[in-house]
Tab-separated table of C-alpha atoms in Angstrom:
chain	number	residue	atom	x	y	z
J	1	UNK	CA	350.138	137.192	-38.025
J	2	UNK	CA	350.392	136.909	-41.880
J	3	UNK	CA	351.956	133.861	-42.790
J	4	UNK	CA	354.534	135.681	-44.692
J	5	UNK	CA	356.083	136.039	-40.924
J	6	UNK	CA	356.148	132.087	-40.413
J	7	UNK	CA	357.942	131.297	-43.173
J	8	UNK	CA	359.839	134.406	-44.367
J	9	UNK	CA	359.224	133.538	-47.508
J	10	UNK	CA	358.205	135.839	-50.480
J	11	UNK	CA	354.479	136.404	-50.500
J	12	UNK	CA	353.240	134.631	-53.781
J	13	UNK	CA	349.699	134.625	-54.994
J	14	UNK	CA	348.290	131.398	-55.640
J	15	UNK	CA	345.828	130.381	-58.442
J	16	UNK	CA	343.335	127.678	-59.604
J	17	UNK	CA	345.981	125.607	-60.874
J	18	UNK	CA	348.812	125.990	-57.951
J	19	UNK	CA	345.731	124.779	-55.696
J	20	UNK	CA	345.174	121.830	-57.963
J	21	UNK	CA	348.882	121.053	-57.605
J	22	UNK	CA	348.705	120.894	-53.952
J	23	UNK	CA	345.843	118.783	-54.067
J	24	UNK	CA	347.135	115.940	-56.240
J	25	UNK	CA	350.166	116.269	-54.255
J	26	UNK	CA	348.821	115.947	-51.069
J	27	UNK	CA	347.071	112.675	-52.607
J	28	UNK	CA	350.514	111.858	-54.321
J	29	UNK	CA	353.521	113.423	-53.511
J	30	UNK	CA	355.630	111.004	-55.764
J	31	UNK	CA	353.898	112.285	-59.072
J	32	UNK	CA	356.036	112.248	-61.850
J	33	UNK	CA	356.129	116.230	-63.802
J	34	UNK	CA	354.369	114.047	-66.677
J	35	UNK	CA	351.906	112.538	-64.893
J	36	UNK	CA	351.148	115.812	-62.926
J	37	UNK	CA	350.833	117.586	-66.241
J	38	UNK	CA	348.637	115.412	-67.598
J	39	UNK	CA	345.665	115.690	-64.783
J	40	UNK	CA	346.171	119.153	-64.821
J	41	UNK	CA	346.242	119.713	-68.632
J	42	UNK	CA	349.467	121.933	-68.852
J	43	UNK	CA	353.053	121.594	-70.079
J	44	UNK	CA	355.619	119.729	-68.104
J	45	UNK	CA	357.633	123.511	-68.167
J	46	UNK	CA	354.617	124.472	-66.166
J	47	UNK	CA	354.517	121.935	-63.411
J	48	UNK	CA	358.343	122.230	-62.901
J	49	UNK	CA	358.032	126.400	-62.838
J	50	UNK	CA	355.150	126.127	-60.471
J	51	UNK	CA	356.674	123.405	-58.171
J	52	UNK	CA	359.765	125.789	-57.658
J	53	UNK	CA	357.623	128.863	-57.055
J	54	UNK	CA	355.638	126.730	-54.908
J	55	UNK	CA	358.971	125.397	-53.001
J	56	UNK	CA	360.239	128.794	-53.065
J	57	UNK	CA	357.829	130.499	-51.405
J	58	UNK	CA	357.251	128.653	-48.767
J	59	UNK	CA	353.626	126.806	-49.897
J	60	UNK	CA	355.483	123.142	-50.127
J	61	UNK	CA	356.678	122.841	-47.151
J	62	UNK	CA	358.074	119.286	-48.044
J	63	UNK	CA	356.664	115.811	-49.449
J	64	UNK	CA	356.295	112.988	-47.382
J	65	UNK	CA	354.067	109.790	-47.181
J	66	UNK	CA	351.065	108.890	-45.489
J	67	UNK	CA	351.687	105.203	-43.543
J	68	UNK	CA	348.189	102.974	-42.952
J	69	UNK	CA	346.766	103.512	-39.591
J	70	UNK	CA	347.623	99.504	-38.953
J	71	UNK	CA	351.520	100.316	-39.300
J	72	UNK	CA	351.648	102.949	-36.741
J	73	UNK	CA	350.357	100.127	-33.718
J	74	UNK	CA	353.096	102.074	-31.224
J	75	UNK	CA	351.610	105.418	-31.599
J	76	UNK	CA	348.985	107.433	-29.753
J	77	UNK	CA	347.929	110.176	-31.388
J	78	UNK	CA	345.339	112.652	-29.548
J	79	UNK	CA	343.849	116.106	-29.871
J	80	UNK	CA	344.270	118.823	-27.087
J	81	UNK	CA	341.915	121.965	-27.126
J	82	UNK	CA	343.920	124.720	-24.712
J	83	UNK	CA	342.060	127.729	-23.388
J	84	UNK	CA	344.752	130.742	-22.749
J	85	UNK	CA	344.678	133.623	-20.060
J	86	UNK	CA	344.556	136.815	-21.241
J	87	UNK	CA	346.694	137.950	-23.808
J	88	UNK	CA	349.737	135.120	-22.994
J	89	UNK	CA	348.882	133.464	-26.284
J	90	UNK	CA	352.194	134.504	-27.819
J	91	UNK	CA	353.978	133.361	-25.551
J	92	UNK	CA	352.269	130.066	-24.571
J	93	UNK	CA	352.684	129.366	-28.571
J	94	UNK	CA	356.577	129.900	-28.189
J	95	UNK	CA	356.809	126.874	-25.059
J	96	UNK	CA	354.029	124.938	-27.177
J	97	UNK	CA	356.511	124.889	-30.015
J	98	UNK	CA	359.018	123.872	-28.067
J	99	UNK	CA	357.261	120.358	-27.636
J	100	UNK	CA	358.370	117.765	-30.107
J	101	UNK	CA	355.285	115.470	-29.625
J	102	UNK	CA	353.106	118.505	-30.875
J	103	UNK	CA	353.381	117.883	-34.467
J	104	UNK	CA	350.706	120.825	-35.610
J	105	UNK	CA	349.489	123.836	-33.938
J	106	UNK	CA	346.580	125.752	-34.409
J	107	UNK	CA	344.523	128.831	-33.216
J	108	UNK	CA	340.801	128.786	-33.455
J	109	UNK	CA	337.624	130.273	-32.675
J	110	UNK	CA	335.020	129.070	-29.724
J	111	UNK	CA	336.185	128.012	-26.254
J	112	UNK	CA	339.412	126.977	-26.927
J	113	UNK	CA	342.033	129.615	-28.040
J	114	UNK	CA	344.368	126.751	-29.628
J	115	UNK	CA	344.338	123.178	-30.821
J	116	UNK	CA	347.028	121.060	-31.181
J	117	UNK	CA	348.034	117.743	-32.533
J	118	UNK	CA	350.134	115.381	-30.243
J	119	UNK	CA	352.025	111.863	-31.362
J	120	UNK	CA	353.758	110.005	-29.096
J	121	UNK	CA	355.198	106.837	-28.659
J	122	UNK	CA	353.485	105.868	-25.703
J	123	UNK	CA	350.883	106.037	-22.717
J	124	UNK	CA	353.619	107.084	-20.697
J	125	UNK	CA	355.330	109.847	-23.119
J	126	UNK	CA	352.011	111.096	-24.104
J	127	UNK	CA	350.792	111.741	-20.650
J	128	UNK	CA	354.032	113.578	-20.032
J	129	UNK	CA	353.280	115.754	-22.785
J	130	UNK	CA	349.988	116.444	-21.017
J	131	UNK	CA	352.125	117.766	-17.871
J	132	UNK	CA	353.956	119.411	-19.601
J	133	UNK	CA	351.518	121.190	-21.457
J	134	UNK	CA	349.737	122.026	-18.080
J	135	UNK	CA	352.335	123.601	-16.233
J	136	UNK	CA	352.948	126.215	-18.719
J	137	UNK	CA	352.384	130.025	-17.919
J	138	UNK	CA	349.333	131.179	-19.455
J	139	UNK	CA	347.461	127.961	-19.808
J	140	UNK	CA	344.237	127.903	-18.278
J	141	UNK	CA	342.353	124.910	-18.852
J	142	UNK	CA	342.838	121.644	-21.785
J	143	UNK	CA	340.790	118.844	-22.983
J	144	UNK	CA	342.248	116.172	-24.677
J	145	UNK	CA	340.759	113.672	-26.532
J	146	UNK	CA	342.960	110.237	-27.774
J	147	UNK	CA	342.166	109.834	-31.846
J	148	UNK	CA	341.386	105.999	-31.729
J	149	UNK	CA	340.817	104.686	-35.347
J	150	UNK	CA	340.218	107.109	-38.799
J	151	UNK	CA	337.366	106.267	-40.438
């Protein structure tokens, strides 16, 4: 699926210095235009007409911030690795999505057919989300793994 279809968004080629913009953002989302036009030696006109494509499209999803690991002491964060029967991974994807805790979702290659991210606010709500993951048509088999400190 093209992800044209997620976002039903114009499709928009993106160059060296759209990528470049996404990178300092993702590093600092509250960049002033200046500042962003500086580091990436173009006009302020630029930044702004690229940040609107970008928004526009569908590329910039948002801007948030990034708290330090030691704020977040109430959250367990974990990755689960799902295996899928058959050809149900459509609509396992659908029920996944329908889980708040799962804050990303991904397909991959190997063993596992998906991979998703899970934050909760507890033991309790996170194993939960592990039943509830479970029980859902077309799920074969999960591992899960609790993320314990970034390094």
């Amino acid at each position: 699926m093209s992800i044209d279809k997620h976002i039903n968004k114009r499709v928009y080629l993106y160059d060296s210095v759209d990528k470049a913009l996404i990178a300092i953002l993702r590093t600092d989302a509250r960049a002033s235009i200046s500042k962003l036009a500086a580091q990436l030696h173009v006009s302020r006109g630029t930044v702004q007409n690229r940040l609107d494509r970008l928004i526009s499209s569908g590329a910039i999803l948002g801007f948030t911030i990034r708290a330090h690991d030691e704020l977040e002491t109430d959250v367990v964060k974990a990755i689960m690795m799902i295996e899928v029967v058959g050809k149900s991974t459509a609509q396992v994807i659908s029920q996944l999505r329908g889980i708040p805790q799962l804050e990303k979702l991904h397909t991959t290659n190997g063993a596992w057919d998906l991979v998703a991210n899970i934050q909760t606010s507890s033991l309790l709500e996170f194993d939960l989300v592990l039943r509830d993951v479970r029980t859902i048509d077309g799920v074969l088999n999960s591992e899960t793994s609790i993320l314990l400190s970034s390094i």
